[in-house]
CSV table of C-alpha atoms in Angstrom, one decimal:
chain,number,residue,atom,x,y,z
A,181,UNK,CA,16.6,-14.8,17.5
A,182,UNK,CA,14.8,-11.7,16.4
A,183,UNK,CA,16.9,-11.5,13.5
A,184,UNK,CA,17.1,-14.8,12.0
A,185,UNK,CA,13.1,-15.0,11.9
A,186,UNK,CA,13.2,-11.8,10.0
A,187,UNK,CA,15.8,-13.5,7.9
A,188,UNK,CA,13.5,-16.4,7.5
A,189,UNK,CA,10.5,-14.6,6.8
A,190,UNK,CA,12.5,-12.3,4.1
A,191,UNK,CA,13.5,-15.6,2.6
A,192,UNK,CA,9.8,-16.5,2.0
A,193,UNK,CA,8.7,-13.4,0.5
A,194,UNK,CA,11.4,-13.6,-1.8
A,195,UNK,CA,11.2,-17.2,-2.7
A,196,UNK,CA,6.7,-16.9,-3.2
A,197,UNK,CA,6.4,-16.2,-7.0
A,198,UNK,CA,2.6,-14.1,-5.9
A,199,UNK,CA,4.8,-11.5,-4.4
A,200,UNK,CA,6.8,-11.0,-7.9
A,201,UNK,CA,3.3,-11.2,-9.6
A,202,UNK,CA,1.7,-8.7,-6.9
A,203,UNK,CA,4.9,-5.9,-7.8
A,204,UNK,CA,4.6,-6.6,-11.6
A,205,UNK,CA,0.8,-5.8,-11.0
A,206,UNK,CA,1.5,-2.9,-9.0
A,207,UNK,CA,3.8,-1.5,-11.2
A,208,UNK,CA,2.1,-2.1,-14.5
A,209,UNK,CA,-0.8,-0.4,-12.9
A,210,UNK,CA,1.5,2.5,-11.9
A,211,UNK,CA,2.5,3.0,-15.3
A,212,UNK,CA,-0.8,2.6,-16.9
A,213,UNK,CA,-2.8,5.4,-14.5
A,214,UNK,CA,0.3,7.7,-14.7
A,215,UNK,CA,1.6,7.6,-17.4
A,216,UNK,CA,-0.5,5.8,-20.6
A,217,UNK,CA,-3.4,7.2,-19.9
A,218,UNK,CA,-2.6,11.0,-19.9
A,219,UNK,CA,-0.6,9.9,-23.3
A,220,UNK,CA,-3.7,8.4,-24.7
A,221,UNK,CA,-5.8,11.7,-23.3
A,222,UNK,CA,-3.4,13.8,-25.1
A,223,UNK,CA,-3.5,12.0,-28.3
A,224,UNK,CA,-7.1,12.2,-28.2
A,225,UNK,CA,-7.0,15.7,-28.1
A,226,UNK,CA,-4.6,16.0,-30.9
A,227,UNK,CA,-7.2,14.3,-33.4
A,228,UNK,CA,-9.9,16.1,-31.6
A,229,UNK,CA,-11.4,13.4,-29.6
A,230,UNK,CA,-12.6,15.2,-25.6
A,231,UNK,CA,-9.8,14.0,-23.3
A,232,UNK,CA,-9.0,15.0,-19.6
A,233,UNK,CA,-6.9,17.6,-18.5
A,234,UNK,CA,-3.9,15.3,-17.9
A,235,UNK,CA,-1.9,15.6,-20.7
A,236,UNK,CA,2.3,15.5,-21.8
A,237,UNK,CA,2.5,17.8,-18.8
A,238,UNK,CA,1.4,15.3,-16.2
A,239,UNK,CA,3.8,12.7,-17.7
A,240,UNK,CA,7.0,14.4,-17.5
A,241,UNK,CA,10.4,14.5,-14.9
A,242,UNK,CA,8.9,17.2,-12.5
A,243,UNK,CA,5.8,15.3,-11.6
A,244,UNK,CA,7.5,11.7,-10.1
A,245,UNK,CA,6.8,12.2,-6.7
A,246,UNK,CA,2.9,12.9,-7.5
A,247,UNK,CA,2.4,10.1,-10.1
A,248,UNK,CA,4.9,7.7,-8.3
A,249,UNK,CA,2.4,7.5,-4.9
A,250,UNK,CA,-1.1,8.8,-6.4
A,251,UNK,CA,-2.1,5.1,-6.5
A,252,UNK,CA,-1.6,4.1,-2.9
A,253,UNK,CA,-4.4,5.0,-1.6
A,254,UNK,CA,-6.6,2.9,-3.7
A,255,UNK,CA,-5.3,0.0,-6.1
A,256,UNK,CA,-1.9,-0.1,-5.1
A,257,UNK,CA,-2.8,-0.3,-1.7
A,258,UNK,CA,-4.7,-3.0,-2.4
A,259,UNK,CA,-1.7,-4.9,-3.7
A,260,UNK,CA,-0.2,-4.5,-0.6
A,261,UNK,CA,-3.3,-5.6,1.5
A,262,UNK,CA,-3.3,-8.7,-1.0
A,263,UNK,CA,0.7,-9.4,0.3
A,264,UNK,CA,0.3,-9.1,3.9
A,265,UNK,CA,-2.7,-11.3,3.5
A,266,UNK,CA,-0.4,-13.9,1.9
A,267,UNK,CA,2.2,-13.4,4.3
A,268,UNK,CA,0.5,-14.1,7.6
A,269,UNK,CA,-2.8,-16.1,6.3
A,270,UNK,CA,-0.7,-18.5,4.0
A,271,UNK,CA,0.9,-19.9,7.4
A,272,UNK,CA,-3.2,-20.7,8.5
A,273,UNK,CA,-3.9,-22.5,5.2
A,274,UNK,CA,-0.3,-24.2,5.1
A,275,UNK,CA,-0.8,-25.4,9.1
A,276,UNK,CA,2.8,-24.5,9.2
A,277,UNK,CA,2.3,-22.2,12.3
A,278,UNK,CA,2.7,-25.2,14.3
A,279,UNK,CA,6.3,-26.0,12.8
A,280,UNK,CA,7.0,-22.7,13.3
A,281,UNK,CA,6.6,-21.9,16.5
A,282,UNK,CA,7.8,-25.7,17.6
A,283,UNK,CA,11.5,-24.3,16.1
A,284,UNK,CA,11.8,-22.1,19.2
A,285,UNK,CA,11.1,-18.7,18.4
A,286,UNK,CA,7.7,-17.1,20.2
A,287,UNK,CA,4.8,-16.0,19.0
A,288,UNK,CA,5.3,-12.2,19.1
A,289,UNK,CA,9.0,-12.9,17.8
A,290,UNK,CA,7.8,-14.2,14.6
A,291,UNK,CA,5.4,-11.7,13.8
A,292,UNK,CA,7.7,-9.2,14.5
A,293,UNK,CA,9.9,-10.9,11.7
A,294,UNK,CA,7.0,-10.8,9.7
A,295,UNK,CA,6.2,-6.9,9.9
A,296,UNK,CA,9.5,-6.5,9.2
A,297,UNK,CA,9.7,-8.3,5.9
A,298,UNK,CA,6.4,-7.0,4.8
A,299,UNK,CA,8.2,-3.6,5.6
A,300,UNK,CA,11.4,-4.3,3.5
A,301,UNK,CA,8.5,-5.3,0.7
A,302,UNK,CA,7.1,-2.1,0.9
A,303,UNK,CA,10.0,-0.2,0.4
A,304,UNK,CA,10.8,-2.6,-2.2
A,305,UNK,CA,7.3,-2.2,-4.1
A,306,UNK,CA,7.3,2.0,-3.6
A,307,UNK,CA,11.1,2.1,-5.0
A,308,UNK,CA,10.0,-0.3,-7.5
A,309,UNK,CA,7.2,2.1,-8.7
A,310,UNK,CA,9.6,5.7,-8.7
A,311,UNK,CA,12.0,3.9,-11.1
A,312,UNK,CA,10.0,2.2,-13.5
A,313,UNK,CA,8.2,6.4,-13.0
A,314,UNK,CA,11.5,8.0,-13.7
A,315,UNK,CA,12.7,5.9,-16.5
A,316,UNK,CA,9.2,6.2,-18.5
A,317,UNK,CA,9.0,10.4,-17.7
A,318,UNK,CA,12.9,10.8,-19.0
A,319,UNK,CA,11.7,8.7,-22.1
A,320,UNK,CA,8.6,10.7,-22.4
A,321,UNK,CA,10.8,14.2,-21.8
A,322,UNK,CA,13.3,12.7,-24.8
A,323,UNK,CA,10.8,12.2,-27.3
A,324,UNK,CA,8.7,15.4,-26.6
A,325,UNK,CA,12.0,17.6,-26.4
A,326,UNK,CA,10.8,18.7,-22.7
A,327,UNK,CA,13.3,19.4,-19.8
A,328,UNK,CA,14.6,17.1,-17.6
A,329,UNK,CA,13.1,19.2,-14.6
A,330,UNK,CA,13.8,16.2,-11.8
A,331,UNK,CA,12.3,17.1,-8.3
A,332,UNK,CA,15.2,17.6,-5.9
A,333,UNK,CA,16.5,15.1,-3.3
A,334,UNK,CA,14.2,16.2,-0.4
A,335,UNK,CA,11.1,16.3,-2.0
A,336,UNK,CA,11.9,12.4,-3.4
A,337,UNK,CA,13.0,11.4,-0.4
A,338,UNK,CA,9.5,12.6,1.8
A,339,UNK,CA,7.6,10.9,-1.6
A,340,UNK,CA,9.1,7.6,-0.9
A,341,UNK,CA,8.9,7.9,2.7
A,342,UNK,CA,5.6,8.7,2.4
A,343,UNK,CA,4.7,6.4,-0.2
A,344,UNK,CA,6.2,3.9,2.3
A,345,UNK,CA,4.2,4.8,5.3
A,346,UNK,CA,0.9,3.9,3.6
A,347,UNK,CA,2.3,0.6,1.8
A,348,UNK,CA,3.6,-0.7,5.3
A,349,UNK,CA,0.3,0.6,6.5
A,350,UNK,CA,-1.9,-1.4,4.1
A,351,UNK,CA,0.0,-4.9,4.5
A,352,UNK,CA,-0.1,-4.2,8.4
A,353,UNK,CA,-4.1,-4.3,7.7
A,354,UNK,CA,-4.2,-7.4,5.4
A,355,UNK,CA,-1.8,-9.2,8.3
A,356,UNK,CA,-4.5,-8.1,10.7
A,357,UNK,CA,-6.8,-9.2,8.9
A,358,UNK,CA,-5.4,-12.5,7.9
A,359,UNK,CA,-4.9,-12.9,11.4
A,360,UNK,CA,-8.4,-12.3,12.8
A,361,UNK,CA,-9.9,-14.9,10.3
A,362,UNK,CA,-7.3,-17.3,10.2
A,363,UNK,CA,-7.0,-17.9,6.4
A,364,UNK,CA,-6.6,-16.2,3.0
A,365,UNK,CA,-9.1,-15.5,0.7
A,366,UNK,CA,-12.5,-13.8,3.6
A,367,UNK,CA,-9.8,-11.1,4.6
A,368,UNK,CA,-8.4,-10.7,1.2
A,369,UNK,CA,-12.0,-10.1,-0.2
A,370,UNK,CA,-12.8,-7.8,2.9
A,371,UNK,CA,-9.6,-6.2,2.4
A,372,UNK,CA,-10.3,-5.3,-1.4
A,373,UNK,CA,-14.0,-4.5,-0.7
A,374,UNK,CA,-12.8,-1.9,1.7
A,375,UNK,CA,-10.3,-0.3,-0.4
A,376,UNK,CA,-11.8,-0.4,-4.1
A,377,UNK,CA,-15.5,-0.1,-3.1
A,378,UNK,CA,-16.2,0.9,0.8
A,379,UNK,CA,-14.1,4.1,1.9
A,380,UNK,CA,-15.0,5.3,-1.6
A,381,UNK,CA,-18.6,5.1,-1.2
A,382,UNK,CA,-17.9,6.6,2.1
A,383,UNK,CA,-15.8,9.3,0.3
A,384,UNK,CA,-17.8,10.2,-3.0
A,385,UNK,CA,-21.0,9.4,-2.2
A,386,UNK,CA,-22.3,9.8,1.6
A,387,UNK,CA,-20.0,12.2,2.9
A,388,UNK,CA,-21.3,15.4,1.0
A,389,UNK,CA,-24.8,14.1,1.6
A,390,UNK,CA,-24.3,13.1,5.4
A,391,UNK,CA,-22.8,15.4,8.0
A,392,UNK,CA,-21.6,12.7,10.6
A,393,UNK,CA,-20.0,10.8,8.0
A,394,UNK,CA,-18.4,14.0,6.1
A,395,UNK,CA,-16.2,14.4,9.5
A,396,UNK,CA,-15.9,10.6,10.1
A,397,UNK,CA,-13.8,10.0,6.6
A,398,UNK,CA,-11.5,12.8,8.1
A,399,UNK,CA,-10.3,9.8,10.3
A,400,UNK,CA,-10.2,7.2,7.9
A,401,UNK,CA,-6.6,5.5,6.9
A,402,UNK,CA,-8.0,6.1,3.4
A,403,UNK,CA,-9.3,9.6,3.6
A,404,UNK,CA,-5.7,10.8,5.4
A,405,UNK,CA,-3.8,8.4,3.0
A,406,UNK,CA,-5.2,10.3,-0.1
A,407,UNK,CA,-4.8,14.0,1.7
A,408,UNK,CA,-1.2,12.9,2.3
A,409,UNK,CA,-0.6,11.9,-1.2
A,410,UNK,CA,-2.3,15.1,-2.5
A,411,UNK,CA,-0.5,17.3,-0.6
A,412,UNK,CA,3.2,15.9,-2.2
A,413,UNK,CA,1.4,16.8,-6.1
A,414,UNK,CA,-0.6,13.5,-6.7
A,415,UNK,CA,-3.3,14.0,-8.9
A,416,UNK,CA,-7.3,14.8,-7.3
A,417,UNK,CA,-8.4,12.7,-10.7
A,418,UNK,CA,-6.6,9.5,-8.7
A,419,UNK,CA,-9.1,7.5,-6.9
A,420,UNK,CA,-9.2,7.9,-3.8
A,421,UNK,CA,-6.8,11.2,-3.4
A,422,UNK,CA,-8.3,14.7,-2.2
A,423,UNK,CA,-6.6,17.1,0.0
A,424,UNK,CA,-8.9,16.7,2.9
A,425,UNK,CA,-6.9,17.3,5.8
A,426,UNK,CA,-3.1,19.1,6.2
A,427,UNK,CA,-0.2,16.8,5.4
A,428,UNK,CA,1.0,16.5,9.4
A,429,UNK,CA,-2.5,15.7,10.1
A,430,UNK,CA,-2.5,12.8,7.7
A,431,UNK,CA,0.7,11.5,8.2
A,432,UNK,CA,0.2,11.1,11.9
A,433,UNK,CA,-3.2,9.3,11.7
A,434,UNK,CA,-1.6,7.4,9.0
A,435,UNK,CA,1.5,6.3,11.1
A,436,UNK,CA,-1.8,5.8,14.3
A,437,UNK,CA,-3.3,4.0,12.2
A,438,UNK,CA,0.1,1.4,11.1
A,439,UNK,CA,0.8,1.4,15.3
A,440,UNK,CA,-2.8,0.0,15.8
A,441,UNK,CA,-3.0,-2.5,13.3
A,442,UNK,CA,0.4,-4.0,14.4
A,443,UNK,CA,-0.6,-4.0,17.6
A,444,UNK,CA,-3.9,-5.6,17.7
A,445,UNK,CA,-2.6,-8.1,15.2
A,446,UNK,CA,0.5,-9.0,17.3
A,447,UNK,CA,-2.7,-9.0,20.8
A,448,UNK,CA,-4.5,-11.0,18.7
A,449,UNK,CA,-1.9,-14.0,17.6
A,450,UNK,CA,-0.7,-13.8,20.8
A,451,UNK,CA,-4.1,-14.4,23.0
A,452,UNK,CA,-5.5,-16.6,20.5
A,453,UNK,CA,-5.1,-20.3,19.6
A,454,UNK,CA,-3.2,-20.4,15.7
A,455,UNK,CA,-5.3,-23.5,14.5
């Protein structure tokens, strides 16, 4: 039963032309913070024009890992807010939580079909992001006579892992969300507005002028999200990335924070009425 929900909700995700658009968005963005910017910085230089330090350097082989996940903790991970949003909150707008549930399956059985097709997106959306990364820095390297200096297996392998512990984490939140307001576009907005505008307030602004909330970002999804990222060689000129905690540190409150979300989404569709 289990499996054939999963099936089912795969089938949707595959078949909802916004989840190609969200992974064209999230890798067009991908490209453009990594990769044509430092290329426009460094041609700036070149005809003497002030640029930042990002340069060829930042573009080539060695840095994948880095430039492949420096963008989840901000605008990527808003893409995949946007998706679990759409996956969960579409069935409110649609009234098709009815039909569902009337096929047999429970409650907690199709949401657990949902996580895991909004985990298989993830993956799909991270992987997605590394290869369109890796075919643009070896076509970088080639023109600029650089070496092909790839990272080696195990350090690709904790970047996607990574890279897929905060996207899974970020679609858990926009199903939570979608859940606790029954609909689409209030969470989406909240979603965004937390992401692109709230945690980095809390970030840039009051937390070097306030005590409390300097050690309250330290438990943030955000906050441990960007220390996670920083610590595998993502750039600190990334929104949202700074090394402010140790890599185990983040990871676990990262992974806390993916066990809550799922969990007080699946209390909450499971307590609550679905109309």
């Amino acid at each position: 039963m289990w499996w054939r929900s999963a099936s089912a909700e795969l089938s949707k995700l595959v078949r909802r032309p916004a989840n190609w658009l969200m992974l064209a968005v999230g890798t067009a963005l991908g490209l453009t913070f990594t990769y044509l910017l430092p290329l426009a910085g460094a041609a700036g230089a070149s005809s003497g024009a002030p640029n930042s330090d990002r340069g060829i350097a930042a573009t080539l082989p060695g840095q994948l890992v880095g430039n492949s996940i420096g963008g989840l903790p901000v605008f990527l991970g808003a893409i995949a807010v946007v998706v679990g949003v759409l996956a969960v909150g579409g069935e409110y707008g649609w009234g098709t939580w009815k039909t569902v549930l009337t096929q047999g399956p429970s409650r907690l059985v199709v949401y657990a079909g949902k996580l895991f097709a909004l985990a298989v997106a993830m993956l799909a959306l991270v992987l997605a992001i590394f290869a369109t990364g890796a075919l643009t820095s070896a076509v970088i390297a080639l023109a600029e006579g650089a070496p092909m200096d790839w990272p080696g297996v195990g350090s690709l392998l904790t970047g996607i892992g990574a890279g897929w512990l905060i996207a899974t984490t970020w679609a858990a939140f926009g199903a939570l969300l979608a859940i606790a307001m029954r609909g689409v576009a209030l969470p989406m907005g909240l979603g965004l507005v937390w992401l692109l505008v709230v945690q980095n307030l809390l970030i840039g602004v009051a937390a070097p002028l306030v005590s409390w909330v300097n050690d309250l970002q330290l438990g943030l999804p955000g906050s441990n999200a960007g220390s996670l990222v920083a610590s595998l060689g993502a750039s600190a000129q990334s929104p949202g990335v700074a090394e402010l905690t140790g890599p185990v540190q983040a990871a676990l409150v990262v992974g806390a924070y993916l066990v809550a979300f799922t969990g007080l989404g699946g209390w909450l569709l499971h307590r609550r009425d679905v109309i």
